[in-house]
Coordinates of C-alpha atoms in Angstrom, one line a residue:
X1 CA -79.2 -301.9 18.7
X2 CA -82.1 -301.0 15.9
X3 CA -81.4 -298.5 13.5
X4 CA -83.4 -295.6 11.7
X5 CA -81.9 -294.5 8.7
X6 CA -82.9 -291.3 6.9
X7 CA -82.0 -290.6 2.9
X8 CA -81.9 -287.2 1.4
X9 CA -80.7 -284.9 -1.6
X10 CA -79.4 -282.5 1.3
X11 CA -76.6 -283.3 3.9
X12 CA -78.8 -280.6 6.2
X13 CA -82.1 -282.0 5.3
X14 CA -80.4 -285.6 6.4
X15 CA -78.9 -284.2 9.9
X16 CA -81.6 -282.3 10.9
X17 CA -84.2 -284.8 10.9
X18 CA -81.6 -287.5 12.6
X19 CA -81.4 -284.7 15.3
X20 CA -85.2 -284.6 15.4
X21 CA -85.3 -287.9 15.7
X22 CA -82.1 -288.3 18.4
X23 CA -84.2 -285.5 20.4
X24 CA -87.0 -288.7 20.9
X25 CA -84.6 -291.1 21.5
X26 CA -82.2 -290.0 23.8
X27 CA -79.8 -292.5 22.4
X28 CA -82.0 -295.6 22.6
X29 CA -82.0 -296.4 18.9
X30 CA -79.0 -295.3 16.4
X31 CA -80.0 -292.8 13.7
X32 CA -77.7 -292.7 10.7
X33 CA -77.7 -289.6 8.0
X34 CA -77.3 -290.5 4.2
X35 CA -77.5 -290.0 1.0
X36 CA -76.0 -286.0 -0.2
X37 CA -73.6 -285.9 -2.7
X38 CA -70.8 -283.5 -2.1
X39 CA -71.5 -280.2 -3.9
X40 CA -74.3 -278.7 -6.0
X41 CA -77.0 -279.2 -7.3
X42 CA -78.4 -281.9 -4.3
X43 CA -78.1 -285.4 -5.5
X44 CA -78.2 -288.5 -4.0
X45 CA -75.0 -290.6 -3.2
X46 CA -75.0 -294.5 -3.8
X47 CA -71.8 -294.5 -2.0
X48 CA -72.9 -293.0 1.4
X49 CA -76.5 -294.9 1.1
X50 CA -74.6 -298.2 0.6
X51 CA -72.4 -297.5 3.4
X52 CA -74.9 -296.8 5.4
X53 CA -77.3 -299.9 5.0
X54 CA -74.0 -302.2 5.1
X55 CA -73.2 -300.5 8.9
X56 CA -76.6 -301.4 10.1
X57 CA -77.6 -304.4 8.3
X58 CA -75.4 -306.4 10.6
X59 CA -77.4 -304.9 14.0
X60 CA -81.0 -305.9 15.2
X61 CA -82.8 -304.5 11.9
X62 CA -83.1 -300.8 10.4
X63 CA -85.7 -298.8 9.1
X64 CA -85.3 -296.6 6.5
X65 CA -87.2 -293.1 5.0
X66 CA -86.6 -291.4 2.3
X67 CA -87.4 -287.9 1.0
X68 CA -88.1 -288.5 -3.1
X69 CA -86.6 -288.8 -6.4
X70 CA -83.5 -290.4 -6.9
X71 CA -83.4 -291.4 -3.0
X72 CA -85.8 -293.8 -3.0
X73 CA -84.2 -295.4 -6.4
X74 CA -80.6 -294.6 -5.0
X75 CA -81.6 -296.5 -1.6
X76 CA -83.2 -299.3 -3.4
X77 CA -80.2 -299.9 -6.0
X78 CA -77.9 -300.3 -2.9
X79 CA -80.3 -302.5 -1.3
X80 CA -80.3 -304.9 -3.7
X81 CA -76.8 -304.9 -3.7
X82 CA -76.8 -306.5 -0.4
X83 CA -76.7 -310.1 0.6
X84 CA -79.9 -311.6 1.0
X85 CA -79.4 -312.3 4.3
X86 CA -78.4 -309.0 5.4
X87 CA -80.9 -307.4 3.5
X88 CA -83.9 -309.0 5.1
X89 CA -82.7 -307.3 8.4
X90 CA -83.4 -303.9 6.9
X91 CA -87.2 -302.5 6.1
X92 CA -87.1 -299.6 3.3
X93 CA -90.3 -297.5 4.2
X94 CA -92.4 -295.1 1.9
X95 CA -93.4 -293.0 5.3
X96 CA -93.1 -289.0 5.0
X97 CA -89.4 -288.5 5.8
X98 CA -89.6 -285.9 9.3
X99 CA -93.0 -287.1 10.7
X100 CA -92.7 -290.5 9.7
X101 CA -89.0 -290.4 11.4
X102 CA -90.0 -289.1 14.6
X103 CA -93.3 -291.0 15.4
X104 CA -91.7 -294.1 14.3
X105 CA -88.0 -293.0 16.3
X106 CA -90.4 -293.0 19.9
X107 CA -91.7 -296.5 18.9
X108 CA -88.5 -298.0 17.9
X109 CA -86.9 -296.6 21.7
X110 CA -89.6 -298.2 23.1
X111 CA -89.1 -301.5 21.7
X112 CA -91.4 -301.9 19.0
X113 CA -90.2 -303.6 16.3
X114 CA -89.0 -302.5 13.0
X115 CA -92.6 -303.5 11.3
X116 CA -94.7 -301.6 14.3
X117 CA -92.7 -298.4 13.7
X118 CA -93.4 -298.3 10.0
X119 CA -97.0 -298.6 10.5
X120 CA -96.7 -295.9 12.9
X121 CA -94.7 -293.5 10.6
X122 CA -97.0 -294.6 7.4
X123 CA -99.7 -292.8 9.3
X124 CA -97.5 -289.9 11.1
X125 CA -99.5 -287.1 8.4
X126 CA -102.7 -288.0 10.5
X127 CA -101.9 -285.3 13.5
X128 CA -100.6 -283.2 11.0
X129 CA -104.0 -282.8 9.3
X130 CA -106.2 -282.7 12.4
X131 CA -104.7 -280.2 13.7
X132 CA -104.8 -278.1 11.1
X133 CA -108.1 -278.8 9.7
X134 CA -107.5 -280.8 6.2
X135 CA -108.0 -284.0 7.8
X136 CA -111.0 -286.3 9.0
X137 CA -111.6 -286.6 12.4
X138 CA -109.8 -289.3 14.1
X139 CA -111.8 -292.2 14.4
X140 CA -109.4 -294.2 16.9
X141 CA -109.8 -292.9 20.0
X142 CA -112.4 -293.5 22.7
X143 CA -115.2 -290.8 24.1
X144 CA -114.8 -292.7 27.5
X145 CA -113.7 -296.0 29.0
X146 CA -116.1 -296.5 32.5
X147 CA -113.9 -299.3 33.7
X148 CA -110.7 -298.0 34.2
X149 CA -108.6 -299.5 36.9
X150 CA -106.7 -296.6 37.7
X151 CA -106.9 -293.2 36.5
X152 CA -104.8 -289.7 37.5
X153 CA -104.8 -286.0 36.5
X154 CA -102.2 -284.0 35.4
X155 CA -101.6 -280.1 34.4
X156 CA -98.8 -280.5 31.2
X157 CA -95.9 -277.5 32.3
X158 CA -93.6 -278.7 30.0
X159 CA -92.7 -275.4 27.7
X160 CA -93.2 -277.3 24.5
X161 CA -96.4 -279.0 25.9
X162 CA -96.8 -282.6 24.9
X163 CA -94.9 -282.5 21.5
X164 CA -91.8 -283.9 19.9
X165 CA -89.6 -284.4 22.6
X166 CA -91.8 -284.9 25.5
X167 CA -94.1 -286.9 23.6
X168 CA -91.8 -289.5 22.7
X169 CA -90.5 -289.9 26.3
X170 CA -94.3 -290.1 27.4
X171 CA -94.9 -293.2 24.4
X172 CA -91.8 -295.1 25.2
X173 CA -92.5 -294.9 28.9
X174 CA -96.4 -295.8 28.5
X175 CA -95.1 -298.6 26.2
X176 CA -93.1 -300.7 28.8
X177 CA -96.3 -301.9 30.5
X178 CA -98.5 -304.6 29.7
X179 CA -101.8 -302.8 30.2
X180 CA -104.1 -300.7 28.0
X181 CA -102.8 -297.2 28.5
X182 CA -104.7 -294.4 27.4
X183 CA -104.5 -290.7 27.6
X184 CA -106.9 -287.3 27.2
X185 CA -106.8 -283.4 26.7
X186 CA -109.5 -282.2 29.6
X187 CA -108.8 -279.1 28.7
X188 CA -109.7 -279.6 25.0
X189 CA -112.1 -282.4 25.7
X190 CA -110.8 -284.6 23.1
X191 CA -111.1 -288.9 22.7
X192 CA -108.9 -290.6 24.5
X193 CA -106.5 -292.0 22.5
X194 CA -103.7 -294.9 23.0
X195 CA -100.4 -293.5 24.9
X196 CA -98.3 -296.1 23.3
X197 CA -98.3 -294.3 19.8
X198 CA -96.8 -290.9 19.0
X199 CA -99.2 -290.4 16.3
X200 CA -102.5 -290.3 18.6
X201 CA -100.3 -288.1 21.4
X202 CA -99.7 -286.1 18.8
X203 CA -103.6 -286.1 18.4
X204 CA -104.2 -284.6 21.6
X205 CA -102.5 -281.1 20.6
X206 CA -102.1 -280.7 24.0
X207 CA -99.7 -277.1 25.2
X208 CA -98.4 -275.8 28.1
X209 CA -100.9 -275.4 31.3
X210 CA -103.4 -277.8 30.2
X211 CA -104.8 -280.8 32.0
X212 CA -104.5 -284.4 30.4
X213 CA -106.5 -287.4 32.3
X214 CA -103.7 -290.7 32.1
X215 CA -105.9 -294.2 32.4
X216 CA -104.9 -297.5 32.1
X217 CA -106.7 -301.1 32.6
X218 CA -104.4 -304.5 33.1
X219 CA -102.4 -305.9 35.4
X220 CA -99.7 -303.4 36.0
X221 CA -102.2 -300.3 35.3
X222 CA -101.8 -298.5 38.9
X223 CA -97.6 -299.1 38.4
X224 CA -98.2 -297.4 34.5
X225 CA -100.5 -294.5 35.9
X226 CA -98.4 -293.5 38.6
X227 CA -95.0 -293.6 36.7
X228 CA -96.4 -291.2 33.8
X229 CA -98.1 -289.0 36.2
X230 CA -94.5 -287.9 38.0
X231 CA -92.7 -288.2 34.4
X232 CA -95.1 -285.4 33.0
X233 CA -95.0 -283.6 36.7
X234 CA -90.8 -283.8 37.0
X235 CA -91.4 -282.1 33.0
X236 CA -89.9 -285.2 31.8
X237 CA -86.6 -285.2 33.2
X238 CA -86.1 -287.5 36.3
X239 CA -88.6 -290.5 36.8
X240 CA -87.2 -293.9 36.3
X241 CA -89.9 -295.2 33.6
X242 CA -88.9 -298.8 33.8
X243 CA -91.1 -301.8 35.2
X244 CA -90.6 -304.8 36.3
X245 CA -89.3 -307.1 34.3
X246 CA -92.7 -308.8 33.7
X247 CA -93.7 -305.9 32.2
X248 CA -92.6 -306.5 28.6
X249 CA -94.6 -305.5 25.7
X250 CA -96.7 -308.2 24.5
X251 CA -97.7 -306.8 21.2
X252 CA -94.0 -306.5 20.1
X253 CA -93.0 -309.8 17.9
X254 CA -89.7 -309.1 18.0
X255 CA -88.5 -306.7 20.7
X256 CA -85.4 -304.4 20.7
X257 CA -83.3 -303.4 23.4
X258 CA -83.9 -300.3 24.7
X259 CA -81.5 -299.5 27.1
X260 CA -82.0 -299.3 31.0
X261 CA -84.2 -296.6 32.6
X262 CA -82.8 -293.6 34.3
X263 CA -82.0 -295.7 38.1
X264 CA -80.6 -298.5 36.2
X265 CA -78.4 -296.4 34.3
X266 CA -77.0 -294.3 37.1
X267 CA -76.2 -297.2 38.5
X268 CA -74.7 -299.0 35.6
X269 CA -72.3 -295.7 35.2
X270 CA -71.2 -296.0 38.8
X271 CA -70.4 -299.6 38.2
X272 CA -68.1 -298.3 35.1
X273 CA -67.0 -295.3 36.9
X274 CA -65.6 -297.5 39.9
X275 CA -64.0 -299.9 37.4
X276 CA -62.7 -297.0 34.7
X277 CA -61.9 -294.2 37.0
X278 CA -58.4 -294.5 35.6
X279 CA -59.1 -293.7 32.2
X280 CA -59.8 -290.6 30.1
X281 CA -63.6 -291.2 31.1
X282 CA -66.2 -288.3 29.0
X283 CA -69.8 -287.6 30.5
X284 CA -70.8 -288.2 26.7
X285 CA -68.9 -291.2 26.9
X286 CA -70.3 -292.8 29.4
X287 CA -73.5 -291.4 28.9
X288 CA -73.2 -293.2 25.3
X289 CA -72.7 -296.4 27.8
X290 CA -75.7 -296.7 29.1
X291 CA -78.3 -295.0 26.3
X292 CA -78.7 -292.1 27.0
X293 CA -78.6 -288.6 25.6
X294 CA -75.4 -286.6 27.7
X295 CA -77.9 -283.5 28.6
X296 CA -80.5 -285.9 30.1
X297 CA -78.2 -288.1 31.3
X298 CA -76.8 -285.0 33.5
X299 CA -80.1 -284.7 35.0
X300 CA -80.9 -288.1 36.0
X301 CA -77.4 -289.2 37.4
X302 CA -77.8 -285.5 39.9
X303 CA -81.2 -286.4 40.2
X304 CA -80.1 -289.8 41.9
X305 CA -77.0 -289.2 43.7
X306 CA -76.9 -285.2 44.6
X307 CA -74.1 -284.4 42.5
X308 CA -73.1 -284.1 38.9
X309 CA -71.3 -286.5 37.3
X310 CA -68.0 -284.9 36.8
X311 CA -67.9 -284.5 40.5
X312 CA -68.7 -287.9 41.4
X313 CA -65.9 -288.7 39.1
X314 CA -63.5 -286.5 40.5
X315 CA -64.6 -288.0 43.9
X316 CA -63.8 -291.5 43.0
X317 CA -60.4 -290.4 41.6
X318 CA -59.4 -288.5 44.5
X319 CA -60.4 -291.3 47.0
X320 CA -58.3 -293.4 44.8
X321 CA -55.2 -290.6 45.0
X322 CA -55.9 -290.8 49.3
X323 CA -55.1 -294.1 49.6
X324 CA -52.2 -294.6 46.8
X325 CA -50.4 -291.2 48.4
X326 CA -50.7 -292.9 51.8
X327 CA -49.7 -296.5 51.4
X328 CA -47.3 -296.5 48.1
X329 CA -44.3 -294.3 47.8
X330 CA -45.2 -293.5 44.2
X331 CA -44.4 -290.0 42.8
X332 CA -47.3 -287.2 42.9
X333 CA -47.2 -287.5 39.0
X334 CA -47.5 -291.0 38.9
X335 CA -50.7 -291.1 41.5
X336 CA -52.3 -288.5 39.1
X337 CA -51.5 -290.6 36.1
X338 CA -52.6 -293.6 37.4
X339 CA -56.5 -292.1 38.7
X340 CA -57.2 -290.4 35.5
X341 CA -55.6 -287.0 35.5
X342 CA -53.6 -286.2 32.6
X343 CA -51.9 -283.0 34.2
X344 CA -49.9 -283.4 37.5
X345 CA -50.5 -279.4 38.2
X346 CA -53.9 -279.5 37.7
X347 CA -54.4 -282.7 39.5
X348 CA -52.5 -281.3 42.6
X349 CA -54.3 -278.3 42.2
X350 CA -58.2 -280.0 42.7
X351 CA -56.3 -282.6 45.4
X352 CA -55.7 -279.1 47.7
X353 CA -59.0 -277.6 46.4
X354 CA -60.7 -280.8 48.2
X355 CA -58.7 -281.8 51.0
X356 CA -56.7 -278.7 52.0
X357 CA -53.5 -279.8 51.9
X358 CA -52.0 -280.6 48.7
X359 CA -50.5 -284.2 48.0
X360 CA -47.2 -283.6 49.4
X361 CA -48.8 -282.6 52.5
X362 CA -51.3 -284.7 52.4
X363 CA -48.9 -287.7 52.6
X364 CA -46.5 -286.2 55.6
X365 CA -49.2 -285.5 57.2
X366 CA -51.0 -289.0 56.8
X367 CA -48.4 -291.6 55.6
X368 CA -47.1 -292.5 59.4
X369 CA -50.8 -293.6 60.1
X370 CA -50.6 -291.5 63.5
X371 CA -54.1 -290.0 62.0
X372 CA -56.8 -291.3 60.1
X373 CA -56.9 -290.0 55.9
X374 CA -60.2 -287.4 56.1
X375 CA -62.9 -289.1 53.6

């Protein structure tokens, strides 16, 4: 998995932006905090940076943003100090540390390489100063494409509007398709600008209630249209984002894996589930599984199956606890044990809760076979 590292004098200054950045990637890309030494004043710790770099230098290539000072000489000191070979996997960037972090975290979940995302967070300022005024006018976008070969509009009701969060789901899902995918603010008439950077999103300013217009022109441009129409109308929670498998990025030199989309993931942490059930199974650990962030991860696997994941699981497990209570002569405790419940009690407890007997009635009841287990 590619890695984004962020540097600082401050241990909170560190954490928060990973969790800004962790917020865009819903667990697609691993985000490491460095750099604070322990105590005051802030200072910059060649220990933690060094350990840092040396856990990702072995992956698919980091990047890396610093704040100032003695973290960029700090980070370069331990670089250096790293095998040749090891080092080359690992890109130290002179971006601005939060913006820079965030744009490039969306491009790096998408599968941009570590190159692409430091040219996207060496220019992460630009929205910045549009929007408030200090900037020039952005030059990049288009006052209007004629020839689209598909085109949709959409009112934004996301509460935070197309930023941050939302935004970085929009540029990672706009990014798995081959065509030219572009995206405007009706409301405030702006260019259009590409959807596959968080930087010119991020242009758009666009807030709760207004209209955007989402165009595309390729091969796969009605497929690309249509998918990030329902992800800004489901308020970015529930559409499966992924296309075919043809649909790789071409401008990406050296892709990343992302992780699968939402359907392939529920379906991956079935798979697990049916094969794990027995063990002391987390929703943040499985979640972790397949890439995703636990809270959105919640969403999607109810979204596809009609229940949450801890019931599904407790489902499987209690299937499992039917058929071992009516075919083996093994001990109540033992049939908890061996489908994943730690606690006899409480295990016999959700057993009656579900089926209305509890186990030991369960099985006098169904061990002769004269009646069918209820499913």
């Amino acid at each position: 998995m590619v890695s984004l590292v962020i540097v600082s004098h401050s241990t909170r200054v560190a954490e928060g932006v990973r969790e800004l950045a962790e917020q865009v990637t819903r667990g697609r890309v691993r985000v490491v905090a460095a750099g604070a030494v322990t105590g005051t004043p802030p200072g910059t710790c060649y220990d933690s940076v060094r350990r840092a770099l040396e856990t990702v230098a072995n992956e698919d290539g980091a990047l890396v943003l610093v704040d100032l000072g003695s973290a960029i000489l700090t980070t370069q000191m331990a670089l250096e100090d790293l095998p040749a070979a090891r080092r080359r996997r690992i890109l130290l960037c002179e971006a601005p540390l939060v913006e820079g972090a965030v744009a490039a975290a969306a491009l790096l979940a998408a599968g941009a390489s570590v190159e692409e995302a430091a040219a996207e967070a060496r220019g992460a300022l630009m929205p910045k100063m549009v929007q408030m005024g200090v900037g020039p006018a952005a030059a990049s976008g288009w006052t209007h494409r004629p020839d689209w070969d598909a085109m949709a509009m959409v009112t934004v009701t996301h509460p935070l509007g197309l930023h941050a969060e939302p935004a970085g789901l929009f540029v990672q899902a706009a990014s798995r398709y081959q065509s030219d995918v572009r995206v405007h603010n009706v409301t405030r008439n702006t260019r259009w600008f590409s959807a596959k950077s968080m930087n010119n999103v991020s242009l758009l300013n666009v807030r709760r209630g207004q209209e955007i217009a989402i165009a595309a022109s390729g091969p796969d441009a009605a497929t690309a249209v249509s998918t990030l129409k329902r992800l800004v109308e489901s308020d970015f929670a529930s559409v499966d984002a992924s296309p075919p498998a043809s649909a790789a990025r071409p401008h990406c030199s050296s892709p990343h894996p992302v992780g699968p989309g939402p359907g392939a993931a529920v379906r991956d942490a079935i798979a697990f589930v049916q094969a794990h059930y027995s063990k002391p199974l987390t929703t943040a650990g499985v979640a972790e599984r397949v890439f995703f962030h636990p809270r959105y991860f919640c969403t999607v696997f109810k979204a596809y199956t009609g229940v949450s994941f801890v019931e599904y699981l407790t489902r499987v497990r209690l299937a499992r606890a039917r058929d071992l209570l009516t075919r083996t002569d093994l001990d109540v405790s033992d049939v908890a044990s061996r489908v994943g419940f730690k606690d006899p009690n409480y295990f016999s407890r959700v057993f009656k809760r579900s089926q209305g007997l509890s186990p030991r009635e369960f099985r006098r009841q169904y061990c002769a076979g004269l009646n069918p287990p209820p499913v």
